[in-house]
Short mmCIF file of N, CA, C and O in Angstrom, two decimals:
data_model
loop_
_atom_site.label_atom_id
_atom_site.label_comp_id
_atom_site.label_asym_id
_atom_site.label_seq_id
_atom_site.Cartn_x
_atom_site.Cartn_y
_atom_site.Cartn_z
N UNK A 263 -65.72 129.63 65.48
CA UNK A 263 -66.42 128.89 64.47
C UNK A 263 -66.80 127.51 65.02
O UNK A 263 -67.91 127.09 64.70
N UNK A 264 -65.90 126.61 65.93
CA UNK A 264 -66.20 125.63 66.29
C UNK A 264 -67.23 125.95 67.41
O UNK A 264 -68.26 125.28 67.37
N UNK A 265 -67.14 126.65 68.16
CA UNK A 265 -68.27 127.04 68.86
C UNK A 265 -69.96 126.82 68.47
O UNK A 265 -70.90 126.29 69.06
N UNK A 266 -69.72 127.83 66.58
CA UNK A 266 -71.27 127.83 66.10
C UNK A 266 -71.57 126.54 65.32
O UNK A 266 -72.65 126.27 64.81
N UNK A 267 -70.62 125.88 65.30
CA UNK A 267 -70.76 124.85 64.29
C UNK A 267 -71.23 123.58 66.15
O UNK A 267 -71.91 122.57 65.96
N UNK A 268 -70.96 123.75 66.98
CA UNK A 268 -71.47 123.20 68.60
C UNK A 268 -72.63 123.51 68.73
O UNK A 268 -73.36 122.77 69.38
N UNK A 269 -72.97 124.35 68.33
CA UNK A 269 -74.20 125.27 68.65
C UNK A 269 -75.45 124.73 67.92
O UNK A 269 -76.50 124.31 68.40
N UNK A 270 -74.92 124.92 66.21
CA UNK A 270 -75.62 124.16 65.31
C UNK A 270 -75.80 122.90 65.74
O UNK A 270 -76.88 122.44 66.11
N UNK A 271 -74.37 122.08 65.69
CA UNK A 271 -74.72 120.51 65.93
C UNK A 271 -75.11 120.26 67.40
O UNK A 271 -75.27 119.10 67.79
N UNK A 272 -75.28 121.22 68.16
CA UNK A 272 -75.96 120.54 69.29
C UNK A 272 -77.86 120.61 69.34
O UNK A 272 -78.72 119.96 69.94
N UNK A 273 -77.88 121.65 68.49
CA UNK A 273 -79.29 122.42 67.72
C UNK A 273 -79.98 121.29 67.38
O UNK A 273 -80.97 120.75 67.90
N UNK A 274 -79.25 120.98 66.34
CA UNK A 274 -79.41 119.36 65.35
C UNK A 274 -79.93 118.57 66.47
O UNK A 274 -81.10 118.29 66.75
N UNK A 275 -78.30 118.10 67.36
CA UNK A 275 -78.82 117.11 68.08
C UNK A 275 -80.17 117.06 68.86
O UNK A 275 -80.91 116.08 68.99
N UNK A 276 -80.33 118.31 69.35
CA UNK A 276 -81.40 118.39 70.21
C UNK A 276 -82.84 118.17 69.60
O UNK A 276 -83.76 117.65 70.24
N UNK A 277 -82.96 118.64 68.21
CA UNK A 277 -83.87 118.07 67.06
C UNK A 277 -84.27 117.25 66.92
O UNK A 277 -85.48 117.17 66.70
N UNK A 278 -83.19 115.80 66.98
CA UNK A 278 -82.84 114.60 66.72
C UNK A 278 -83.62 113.78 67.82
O UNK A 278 -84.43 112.86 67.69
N UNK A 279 -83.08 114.44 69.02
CA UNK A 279 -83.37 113.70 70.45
C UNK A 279 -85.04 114.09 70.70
O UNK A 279 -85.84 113.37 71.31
N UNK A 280 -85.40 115.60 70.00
CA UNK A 280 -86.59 115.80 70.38
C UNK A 280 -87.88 115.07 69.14
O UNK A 280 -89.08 115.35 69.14
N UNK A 281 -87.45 114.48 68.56
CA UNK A 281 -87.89 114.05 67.23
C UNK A 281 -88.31 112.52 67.53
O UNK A 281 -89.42 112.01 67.41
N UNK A 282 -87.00 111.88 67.98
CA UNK A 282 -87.46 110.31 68.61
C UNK A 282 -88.13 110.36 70.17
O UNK A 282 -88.42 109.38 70.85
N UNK A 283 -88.24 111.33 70.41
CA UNK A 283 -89.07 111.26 71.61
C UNK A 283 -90.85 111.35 70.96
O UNK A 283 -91.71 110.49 71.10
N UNK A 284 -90.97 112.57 70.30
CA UNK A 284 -92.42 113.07 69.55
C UNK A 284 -92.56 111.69 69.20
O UNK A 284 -93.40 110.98 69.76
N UNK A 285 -91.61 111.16 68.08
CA UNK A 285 -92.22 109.80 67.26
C UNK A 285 -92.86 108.88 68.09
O UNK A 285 -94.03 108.54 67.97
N UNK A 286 -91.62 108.24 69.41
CA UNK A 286 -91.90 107.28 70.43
C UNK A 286 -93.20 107.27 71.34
O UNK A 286 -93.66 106.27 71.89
N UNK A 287 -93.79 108.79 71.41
CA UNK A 287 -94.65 108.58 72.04
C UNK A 287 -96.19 108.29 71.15
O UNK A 287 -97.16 107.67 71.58
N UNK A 288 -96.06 108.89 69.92
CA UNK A 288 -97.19 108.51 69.16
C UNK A 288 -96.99 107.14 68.44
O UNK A 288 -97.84 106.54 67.78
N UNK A 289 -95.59 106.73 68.69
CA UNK A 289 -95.44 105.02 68.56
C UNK A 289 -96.54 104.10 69.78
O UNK A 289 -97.20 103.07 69.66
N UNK A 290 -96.30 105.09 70.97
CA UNK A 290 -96.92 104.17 71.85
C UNK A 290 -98.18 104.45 72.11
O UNK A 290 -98.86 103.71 72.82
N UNK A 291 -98.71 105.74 71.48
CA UNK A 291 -100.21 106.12 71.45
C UNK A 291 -100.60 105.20 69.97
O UNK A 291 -101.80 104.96 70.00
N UNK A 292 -100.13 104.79 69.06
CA UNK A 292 -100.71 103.97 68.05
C UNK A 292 -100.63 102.86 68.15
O UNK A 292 -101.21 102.06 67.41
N UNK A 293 -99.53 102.44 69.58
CA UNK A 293 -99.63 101.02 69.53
C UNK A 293 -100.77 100.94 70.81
O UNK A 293 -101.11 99.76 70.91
N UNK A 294 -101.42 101.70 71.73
CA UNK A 294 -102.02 101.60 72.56
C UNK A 294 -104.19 101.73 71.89
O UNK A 294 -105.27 101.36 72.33
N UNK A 295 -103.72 102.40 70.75
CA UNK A 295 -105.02 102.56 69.93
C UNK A 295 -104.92 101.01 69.65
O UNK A 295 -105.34 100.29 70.55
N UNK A 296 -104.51 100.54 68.76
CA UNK A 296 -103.95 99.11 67.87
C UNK A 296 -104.54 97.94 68.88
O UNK A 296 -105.11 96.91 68.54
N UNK A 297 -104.34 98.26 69.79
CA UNK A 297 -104.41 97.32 71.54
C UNK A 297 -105.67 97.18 71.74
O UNK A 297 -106.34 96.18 72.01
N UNK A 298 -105.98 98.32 71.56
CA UNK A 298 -107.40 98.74 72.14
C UNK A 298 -108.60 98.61 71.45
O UNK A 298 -109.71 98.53 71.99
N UNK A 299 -108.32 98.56 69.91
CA UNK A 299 -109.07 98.35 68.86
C UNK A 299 -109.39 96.75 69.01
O UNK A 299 -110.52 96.25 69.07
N UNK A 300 -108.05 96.03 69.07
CA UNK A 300 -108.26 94.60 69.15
C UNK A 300 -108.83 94.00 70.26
O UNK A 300 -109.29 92.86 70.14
N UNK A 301 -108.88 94.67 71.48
CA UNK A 301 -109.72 94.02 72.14
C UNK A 301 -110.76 94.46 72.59
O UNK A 301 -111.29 94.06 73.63
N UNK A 302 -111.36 95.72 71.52
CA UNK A 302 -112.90 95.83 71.40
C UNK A 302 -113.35 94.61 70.57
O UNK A 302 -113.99 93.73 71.16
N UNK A 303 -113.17 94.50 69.65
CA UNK A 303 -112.72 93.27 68.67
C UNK A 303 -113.27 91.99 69.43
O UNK A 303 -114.40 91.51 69.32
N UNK A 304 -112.40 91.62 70.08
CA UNK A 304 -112.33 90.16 70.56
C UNK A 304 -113.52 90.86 71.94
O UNK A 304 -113.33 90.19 72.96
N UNK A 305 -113.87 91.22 72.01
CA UNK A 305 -115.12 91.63 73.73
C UNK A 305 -115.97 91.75 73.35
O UNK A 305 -116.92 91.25 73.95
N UNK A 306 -116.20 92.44 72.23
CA UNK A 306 -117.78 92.62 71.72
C UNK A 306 -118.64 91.40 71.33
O UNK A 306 -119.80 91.17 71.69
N UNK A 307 -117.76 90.60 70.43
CA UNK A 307 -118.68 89.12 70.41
C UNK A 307 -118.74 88.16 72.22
O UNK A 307 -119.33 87.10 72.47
N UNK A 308 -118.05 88.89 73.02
CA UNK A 308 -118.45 87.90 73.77
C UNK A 308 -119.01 88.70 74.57
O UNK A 308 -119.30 87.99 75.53
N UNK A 309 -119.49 90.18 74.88
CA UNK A 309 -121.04 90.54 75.27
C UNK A 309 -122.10 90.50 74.67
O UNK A 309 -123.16 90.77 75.25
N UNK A 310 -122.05 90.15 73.34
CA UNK A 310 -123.20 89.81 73.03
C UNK A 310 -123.75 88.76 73.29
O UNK A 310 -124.97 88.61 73.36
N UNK A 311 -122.63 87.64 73.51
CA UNK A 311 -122.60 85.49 73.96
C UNK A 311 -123.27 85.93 75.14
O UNK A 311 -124.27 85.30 75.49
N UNK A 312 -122.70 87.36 76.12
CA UNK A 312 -123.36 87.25 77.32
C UNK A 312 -124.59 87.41 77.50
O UNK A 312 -125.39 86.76 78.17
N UNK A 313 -124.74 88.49 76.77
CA UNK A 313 -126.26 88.79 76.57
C UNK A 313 -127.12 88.01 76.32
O UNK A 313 -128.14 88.16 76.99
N UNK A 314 -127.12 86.75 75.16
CA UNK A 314 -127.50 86.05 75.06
C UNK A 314 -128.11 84.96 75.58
O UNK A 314 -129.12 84.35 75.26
N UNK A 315 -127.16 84.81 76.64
CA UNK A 315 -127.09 83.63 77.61
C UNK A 315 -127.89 84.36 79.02
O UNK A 315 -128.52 83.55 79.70
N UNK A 316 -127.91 85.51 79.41
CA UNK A 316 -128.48 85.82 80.30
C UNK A 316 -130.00 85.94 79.74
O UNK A 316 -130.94 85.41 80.33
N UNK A 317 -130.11 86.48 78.88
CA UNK A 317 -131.76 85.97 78.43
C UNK A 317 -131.92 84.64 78.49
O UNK A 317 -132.72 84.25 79.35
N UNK A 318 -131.30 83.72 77.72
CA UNK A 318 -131.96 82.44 77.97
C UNK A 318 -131.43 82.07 79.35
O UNK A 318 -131.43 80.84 79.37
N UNK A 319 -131.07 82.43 80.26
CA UNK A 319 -130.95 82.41 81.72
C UNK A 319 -132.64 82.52 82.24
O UNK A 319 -133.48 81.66 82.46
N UNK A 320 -132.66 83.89 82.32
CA UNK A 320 -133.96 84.52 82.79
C UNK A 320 -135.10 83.61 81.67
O UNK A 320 -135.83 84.11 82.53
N UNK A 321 -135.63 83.13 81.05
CA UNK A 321 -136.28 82.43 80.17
C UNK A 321 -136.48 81.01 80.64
O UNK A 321 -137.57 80.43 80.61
N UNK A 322 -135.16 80.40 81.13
CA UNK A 322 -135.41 79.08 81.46
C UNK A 322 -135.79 79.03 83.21
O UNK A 322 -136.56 78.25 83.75
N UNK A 323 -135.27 79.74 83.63
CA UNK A 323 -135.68 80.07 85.15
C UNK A 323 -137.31 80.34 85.65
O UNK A 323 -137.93 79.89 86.61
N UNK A 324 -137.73 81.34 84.47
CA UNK A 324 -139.81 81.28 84.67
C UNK A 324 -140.18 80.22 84.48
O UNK A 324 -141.02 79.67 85.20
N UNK A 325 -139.43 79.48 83.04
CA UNK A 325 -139.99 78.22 82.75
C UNK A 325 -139.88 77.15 83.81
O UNK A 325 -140.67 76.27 84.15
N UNK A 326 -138.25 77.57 84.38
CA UNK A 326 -138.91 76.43 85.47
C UNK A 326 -139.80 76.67 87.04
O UNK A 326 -139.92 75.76 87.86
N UNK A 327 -140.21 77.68 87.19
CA UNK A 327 -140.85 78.18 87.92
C UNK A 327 -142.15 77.67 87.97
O UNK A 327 -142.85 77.42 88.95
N UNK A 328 -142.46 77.48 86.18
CA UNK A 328 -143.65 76.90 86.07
C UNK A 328 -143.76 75.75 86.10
O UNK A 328 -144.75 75.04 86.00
N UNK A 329 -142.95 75.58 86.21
CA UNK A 329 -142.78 73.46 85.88
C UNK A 329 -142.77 73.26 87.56
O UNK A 329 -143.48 72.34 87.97
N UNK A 330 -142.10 73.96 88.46
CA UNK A 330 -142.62 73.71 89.89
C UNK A 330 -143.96 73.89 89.98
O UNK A 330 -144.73 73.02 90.38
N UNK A 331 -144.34 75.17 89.57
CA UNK A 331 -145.92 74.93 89.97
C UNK A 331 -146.84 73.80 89.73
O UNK A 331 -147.70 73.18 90.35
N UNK A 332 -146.29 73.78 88.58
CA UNK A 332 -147.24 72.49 87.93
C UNK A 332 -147.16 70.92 88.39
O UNK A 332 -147.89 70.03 87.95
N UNK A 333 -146.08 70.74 89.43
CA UNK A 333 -145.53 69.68 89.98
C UNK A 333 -146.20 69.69 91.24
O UNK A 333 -146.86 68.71 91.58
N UNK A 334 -146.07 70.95 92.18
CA UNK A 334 -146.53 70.97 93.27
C UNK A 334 -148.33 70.36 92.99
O UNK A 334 -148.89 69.44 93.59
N UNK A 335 -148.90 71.21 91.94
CA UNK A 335 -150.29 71.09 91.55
C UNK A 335 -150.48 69.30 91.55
O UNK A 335 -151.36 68.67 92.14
N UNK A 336 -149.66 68.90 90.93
CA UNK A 336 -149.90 67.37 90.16
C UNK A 336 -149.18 66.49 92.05
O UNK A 336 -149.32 65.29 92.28
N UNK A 337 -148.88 66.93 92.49
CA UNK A 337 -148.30 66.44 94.00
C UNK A 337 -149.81 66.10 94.64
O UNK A 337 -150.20 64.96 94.83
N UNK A 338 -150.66 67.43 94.98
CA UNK A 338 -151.38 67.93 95.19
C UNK A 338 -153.17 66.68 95.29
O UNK A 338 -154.04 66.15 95.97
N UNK A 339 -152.50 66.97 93.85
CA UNK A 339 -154.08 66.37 93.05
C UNK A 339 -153.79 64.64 93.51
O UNK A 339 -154.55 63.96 94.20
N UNK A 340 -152.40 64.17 92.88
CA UNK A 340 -152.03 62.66 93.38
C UNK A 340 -152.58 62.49 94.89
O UNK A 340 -153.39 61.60 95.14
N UNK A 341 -152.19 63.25 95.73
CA UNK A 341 -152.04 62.59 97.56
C UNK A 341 -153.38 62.57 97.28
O UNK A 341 -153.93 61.47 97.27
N UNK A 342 -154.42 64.14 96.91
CA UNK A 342 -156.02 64.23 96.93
C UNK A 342 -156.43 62.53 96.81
O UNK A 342 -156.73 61.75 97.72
N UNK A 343 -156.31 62.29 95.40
CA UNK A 343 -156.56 60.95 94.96
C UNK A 343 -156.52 59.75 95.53
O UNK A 343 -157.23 58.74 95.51
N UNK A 344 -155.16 60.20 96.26
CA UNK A 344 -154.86 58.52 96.72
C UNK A 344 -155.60 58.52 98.12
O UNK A 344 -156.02 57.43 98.49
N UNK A 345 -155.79 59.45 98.82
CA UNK A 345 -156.78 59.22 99.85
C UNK A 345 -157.99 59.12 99.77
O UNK A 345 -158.53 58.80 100.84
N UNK A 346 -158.97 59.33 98.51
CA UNK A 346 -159.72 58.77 97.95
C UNK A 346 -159.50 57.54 97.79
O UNK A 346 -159.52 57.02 98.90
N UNK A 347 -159.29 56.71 96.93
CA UNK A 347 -158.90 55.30 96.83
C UNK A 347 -158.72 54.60 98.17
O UNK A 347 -159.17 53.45 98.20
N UNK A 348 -158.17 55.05 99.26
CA UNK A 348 -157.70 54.64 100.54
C UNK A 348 -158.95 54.47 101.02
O UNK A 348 -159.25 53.30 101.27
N UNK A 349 -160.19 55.72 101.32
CA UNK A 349 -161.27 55.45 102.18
C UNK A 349 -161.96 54.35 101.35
O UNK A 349 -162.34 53.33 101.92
N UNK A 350 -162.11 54.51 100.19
CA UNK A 350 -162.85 53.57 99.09
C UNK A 350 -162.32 51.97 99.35
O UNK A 350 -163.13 51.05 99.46
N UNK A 351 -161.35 51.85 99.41
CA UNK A 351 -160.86 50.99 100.23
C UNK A 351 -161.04 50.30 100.71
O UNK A 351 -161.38 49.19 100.32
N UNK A 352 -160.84 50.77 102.12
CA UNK A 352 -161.41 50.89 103.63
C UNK A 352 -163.02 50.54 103.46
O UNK A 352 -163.49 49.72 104.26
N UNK A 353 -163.87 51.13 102.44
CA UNK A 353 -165.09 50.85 102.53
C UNK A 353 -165.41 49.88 101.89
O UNK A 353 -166.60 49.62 102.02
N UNK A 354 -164.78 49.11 101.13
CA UNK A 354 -165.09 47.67 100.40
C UNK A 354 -164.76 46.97 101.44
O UNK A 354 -165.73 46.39 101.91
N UNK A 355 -163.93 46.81 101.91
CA UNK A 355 -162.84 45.35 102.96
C UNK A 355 -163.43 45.58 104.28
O UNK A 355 -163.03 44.90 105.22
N UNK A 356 -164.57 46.70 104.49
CA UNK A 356 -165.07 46.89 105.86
C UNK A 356 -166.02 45.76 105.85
O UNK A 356 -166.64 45.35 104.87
N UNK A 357 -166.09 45.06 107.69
CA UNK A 357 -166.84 43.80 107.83
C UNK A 357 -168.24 44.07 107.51
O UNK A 357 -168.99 43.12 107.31
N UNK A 358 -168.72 45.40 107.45
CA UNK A 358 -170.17 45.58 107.50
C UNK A 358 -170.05 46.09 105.86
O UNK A 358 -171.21 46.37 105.56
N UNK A 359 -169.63 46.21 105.29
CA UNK A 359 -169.99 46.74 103.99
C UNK A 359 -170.94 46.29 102.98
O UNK A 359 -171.06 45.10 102.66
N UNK A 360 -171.52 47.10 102.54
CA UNK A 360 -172.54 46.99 101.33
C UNK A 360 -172.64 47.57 100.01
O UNK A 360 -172.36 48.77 100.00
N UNK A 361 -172.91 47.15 99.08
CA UNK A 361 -173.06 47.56 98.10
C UNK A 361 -173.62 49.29 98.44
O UNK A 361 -172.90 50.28 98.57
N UNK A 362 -174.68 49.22 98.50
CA UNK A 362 -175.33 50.78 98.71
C UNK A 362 -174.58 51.71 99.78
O UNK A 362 -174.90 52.89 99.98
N UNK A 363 -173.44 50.96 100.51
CA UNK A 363 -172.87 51.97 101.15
C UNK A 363 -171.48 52.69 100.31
O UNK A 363 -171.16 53.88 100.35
N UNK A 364 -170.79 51.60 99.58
CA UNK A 364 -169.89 51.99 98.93
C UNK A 364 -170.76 52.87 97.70
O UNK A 364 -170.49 54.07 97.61
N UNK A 365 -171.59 52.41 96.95
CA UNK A 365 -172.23 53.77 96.43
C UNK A 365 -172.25 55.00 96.67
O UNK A 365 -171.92 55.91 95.91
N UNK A 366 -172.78 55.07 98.06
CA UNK A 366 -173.47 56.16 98.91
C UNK A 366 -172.01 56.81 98.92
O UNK A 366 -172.09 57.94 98.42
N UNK A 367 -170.76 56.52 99.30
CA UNK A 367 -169.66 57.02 99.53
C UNK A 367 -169.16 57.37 98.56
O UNK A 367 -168.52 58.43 98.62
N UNK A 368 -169.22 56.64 97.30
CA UNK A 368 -168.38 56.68 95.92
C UNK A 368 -169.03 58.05 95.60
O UNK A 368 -168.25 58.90 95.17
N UNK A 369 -170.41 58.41 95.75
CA UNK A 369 -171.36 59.50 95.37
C UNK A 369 -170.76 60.68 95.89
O UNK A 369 -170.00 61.37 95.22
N UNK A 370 -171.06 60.92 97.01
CA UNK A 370 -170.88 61.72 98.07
C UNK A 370 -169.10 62.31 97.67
O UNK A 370 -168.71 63.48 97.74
N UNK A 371 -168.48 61.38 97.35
CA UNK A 371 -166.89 62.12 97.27
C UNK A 371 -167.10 62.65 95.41
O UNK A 371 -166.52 63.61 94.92
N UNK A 372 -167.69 62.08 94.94
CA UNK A 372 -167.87 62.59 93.73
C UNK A 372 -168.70 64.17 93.63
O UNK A 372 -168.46 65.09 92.85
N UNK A 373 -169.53 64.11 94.50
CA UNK A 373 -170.16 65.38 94.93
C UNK A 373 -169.33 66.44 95.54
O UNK A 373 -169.35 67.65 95.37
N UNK A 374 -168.61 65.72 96.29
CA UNK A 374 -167.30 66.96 96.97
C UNK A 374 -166.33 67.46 96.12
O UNK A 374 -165.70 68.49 96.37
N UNK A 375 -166.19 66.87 95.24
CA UNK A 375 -165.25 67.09 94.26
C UNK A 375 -165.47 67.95 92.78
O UNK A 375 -164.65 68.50 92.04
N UNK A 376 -166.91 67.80 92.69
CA UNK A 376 -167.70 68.87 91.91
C UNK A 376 -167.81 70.42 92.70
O UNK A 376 -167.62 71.48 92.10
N UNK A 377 -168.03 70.36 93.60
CA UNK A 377 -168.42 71.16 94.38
C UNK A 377 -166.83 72.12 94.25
O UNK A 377 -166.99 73.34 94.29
N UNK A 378 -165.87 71.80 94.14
CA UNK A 378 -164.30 72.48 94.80
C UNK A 378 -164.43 73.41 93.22
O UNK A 378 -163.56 74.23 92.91
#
């Protein structure tokens, strides 16, 4: 009798032992869901921050692409200018200068400059 009553209570026990094992592991599969939930949670707002930011990345980068161009252009047009002014210059403060020559020159670069 003590035998089946070993038998039983080891039955039991083995129940017991196989019972907190089943529980423990869907303890640690619900605490691993729980985990996982929360840091979809907390990640998702910050791929979207990323997303965000990489557009206005790519956005401010053309923009400044264009703002070089437009610098190089305005570089460009300035030096054009100022070597204008320079010969113009040069052609007032020259010892032989004349009225009708600085004309003739003022014309002539005004003509080149229509012409482009």
């Amino acid at each position: 009798m003590l035998s089946i009553l070993g038998v039983l209570g080891g039955a039991g026990g083995l129940a017991a032992i196989a019972t907190v094992v089943v529980q423990r592991g869907k303890f640690k599969a619900d605490a691993a869901d729980t985990l996982t939930d929360a840091a979809l949670t907390l990640v998702q707002p910050l791929r979207t921050r990323v997303a965000e930011l990489e557009e206005t990345a790519l956005v401010t980068r053309a923009q400044l692409e264009a703002t070089r161009e437009q610098v190089q252009q305005l570089r460009a047009t300035v030096w054009d200018l100022r070597r204008t002014l320079d010969r113009w210059r040069e052609a007032i403060l020259a010892q032989d200068a004349t009225l009708r020559r600085v004309r003739a020159m003022v014309q002539d670069g005004e003509d080149d400059r229509h012409r482009r």
